[in-house]
Backbone as JSON, one array per atom type, in Angstrom:
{
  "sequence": "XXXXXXXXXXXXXXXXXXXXXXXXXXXXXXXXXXXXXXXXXXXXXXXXXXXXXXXXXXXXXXXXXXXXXXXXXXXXXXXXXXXXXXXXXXXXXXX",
  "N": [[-188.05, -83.62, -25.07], [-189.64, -85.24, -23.64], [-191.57, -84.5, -21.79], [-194.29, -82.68, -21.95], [-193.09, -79.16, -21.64], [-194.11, -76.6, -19.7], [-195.58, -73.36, -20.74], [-195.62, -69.79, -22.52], [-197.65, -67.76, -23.11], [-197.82, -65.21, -25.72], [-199.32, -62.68, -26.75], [-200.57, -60.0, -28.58], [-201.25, -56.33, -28.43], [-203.89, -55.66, -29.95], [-206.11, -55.07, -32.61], [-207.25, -56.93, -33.49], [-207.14, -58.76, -31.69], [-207.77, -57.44, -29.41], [-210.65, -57.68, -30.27], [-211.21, -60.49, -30.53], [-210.6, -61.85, -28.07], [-211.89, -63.39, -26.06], [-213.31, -65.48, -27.7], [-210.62, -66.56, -28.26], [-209.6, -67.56, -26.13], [-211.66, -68.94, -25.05], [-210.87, -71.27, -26.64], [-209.04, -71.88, -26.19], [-208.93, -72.95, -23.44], [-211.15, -75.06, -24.24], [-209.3, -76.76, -25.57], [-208.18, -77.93, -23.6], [-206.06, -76.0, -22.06], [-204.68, -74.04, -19.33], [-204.09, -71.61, -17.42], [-201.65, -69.87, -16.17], [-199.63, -68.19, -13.52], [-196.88, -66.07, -15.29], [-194.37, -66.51, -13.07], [-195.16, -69.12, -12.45], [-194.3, -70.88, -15.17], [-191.88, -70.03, -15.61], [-190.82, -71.5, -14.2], [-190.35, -73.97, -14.84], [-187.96, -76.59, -15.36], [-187.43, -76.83, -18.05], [-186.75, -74.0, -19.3], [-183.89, -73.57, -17.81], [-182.3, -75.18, -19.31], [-179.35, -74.94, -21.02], [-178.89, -72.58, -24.2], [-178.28, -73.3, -27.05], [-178.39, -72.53, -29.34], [-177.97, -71.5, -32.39], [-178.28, -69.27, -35.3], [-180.46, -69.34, -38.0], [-182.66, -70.61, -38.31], [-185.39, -72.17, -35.84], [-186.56, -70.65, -34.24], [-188.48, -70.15, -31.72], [-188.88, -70.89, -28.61], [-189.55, -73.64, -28.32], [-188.12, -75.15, -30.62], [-185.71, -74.49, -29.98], [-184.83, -75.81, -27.79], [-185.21, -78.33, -28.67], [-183.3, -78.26, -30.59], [-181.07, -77.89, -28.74], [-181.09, -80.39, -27.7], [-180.14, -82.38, -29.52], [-181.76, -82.82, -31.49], [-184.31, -82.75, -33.9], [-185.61, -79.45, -35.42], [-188.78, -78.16, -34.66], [-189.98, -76.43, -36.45], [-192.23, -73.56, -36.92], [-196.42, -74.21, -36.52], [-197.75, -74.32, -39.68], [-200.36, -72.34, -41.08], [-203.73, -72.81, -40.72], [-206.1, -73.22, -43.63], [-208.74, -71.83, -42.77], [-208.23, -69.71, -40.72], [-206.7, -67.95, -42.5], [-208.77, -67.17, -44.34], [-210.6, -66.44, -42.77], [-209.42, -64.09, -41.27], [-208.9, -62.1, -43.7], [-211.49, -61.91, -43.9], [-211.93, -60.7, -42.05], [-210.14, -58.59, -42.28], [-211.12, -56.63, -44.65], [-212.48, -53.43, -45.15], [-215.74, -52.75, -43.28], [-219.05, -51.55, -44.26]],
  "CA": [[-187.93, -83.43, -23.64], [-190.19, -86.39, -23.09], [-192.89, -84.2, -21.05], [-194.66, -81.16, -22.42], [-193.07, -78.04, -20.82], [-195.27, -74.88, -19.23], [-195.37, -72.32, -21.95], [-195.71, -68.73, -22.24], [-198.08, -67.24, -24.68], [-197.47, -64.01, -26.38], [-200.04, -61.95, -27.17], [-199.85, -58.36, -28.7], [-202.59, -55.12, -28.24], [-204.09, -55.14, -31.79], [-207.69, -54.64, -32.82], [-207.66, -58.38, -33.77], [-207.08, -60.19, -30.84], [-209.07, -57.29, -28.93], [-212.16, -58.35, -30.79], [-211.98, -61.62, -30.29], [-209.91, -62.21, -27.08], [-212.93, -63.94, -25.41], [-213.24, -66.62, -28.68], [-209.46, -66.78, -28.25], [-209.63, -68.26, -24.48], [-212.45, -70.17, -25.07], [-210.55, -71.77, -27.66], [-207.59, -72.51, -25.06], [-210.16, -74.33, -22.12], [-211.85, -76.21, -24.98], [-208.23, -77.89, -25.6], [-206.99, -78.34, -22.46], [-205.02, -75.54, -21.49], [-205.15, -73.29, -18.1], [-203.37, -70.43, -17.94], [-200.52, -69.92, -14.47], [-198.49, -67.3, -14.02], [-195.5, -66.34, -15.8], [-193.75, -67.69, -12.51], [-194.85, -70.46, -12.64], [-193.93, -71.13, -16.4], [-190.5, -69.81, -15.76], [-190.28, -72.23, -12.9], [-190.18, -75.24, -15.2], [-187.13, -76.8, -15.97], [-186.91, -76.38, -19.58], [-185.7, -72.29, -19.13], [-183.14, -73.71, -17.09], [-181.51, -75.88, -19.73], [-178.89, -74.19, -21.85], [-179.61, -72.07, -25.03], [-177.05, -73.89, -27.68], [-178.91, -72.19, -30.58], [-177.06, -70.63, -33.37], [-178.35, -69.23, -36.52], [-181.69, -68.8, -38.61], [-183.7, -71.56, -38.02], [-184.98, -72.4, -34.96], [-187.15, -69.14, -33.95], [-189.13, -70.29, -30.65], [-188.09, -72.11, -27.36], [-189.51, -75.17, -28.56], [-187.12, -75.49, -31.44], [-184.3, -73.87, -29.49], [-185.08, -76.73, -26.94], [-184.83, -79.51, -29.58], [-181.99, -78.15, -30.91], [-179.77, -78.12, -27.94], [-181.19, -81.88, -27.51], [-179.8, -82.83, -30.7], [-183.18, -83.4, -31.84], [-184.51, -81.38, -35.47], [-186.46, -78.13, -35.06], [-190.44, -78.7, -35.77], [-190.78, -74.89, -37.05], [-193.65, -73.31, -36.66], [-197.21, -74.62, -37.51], [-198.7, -74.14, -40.34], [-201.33, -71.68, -40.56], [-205.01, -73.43, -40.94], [-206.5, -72.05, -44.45], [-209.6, -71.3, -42.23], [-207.85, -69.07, -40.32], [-206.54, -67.17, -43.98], [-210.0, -66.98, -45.09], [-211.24, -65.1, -41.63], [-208.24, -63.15, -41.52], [-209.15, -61.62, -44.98], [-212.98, -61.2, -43.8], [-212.17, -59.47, -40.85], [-209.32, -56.93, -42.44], [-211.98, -55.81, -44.94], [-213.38, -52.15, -44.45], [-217.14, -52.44, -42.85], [-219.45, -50.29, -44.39]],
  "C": [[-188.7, -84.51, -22.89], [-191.26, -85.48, -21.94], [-193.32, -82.88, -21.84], [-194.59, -80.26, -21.24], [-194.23, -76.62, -20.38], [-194.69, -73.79, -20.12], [-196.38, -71.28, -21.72], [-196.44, -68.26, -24.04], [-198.2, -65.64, -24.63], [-198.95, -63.14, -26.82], [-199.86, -60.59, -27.38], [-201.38, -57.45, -28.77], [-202.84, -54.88, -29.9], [-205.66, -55.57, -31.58], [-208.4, -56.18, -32.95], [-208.39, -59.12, -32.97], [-207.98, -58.96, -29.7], [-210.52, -57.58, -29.45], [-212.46, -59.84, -30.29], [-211.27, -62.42, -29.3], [-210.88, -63.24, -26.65], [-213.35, -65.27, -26.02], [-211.78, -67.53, -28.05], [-209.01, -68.13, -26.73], [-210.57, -68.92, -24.09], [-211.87, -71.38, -25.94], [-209.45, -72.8, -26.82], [-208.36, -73.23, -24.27], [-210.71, -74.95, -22.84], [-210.85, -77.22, -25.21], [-207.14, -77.74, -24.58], [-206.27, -77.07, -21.31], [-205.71, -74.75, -20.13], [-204.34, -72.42, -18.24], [-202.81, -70.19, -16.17], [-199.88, -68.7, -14.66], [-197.2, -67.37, -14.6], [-194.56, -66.8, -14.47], [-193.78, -68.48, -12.36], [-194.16, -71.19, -13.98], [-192.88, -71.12, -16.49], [-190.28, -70.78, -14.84], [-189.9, -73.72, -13.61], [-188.88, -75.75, -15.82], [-186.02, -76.68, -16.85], [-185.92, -75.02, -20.02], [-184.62, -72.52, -18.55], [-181.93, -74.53, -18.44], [-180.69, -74.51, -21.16], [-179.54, -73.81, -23.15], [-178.34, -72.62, -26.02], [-177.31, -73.25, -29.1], [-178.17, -71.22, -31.76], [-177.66, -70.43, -34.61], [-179.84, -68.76, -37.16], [-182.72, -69.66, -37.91], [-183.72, -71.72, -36.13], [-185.69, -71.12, -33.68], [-187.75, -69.14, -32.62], [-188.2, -71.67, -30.04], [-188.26, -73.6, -27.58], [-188.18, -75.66, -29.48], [-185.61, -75.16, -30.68], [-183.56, -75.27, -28.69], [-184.48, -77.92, -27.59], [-183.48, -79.39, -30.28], [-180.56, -78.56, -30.19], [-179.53, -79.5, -27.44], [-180.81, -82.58, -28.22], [-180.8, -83.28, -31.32], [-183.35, -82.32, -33.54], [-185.15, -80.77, -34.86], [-188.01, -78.63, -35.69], [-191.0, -77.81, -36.7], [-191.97, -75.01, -36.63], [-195.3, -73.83, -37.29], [-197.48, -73.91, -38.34], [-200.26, -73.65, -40.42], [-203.05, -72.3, -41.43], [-205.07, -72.45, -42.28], [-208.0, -71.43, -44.24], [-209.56, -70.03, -41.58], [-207.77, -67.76, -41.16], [-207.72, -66.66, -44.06], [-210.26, -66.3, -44.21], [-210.9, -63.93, -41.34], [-209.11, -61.88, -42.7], [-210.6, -60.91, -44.83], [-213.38, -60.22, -43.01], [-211.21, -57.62, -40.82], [-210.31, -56.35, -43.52], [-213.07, -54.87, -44.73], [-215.09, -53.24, -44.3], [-217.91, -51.5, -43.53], [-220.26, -49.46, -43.13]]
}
């Protein structure tokens, strides 16, 4: 798309991301981001351009995006194995 579009982040009510919401959004203002409303986000462009997407691949707007641009899909990143490892420390019972 040649500019980085305004994007909408997802978040879901789980014990996780209430624990460490506050990490989570420090994490976002340390690289950059700000956070707008969802009208503004919907206001950008990109939602506007057709959805041409067909099939498996291709799971988020970014890829949907690239797709209909004739571009490849980037899939999703790859999950840090830091991440794994915390994951794992934080679903184990507490005594």
């Amino acid at each position: 798309m040649n500019y980085e579009p305004k994007q909408i982040l997802l978040l879901h009510a789980n014990q996780l991301e209430a624990d460490h919401i506050s990490e989570l959004i420090g994490l976002f203002r340390k690289r950059g981001y700000r956070f707008i409303t969802l009208e503004d986000a919907l206001s950008d462009q990109a939602y506007g351009l057709p959805d041409t997407f067909i099939g498996e691949e291709g799971s988020g707007w970014l890829d949907h995006w690239a797709i209909t641009l004739g571009k490849p899909p980037q899939g999703a990143p790859s999950v840090p194995q830091w991440v794994n490892e915390r994951w794992k420390v934080l679903r184990t019972p507490q005594p």
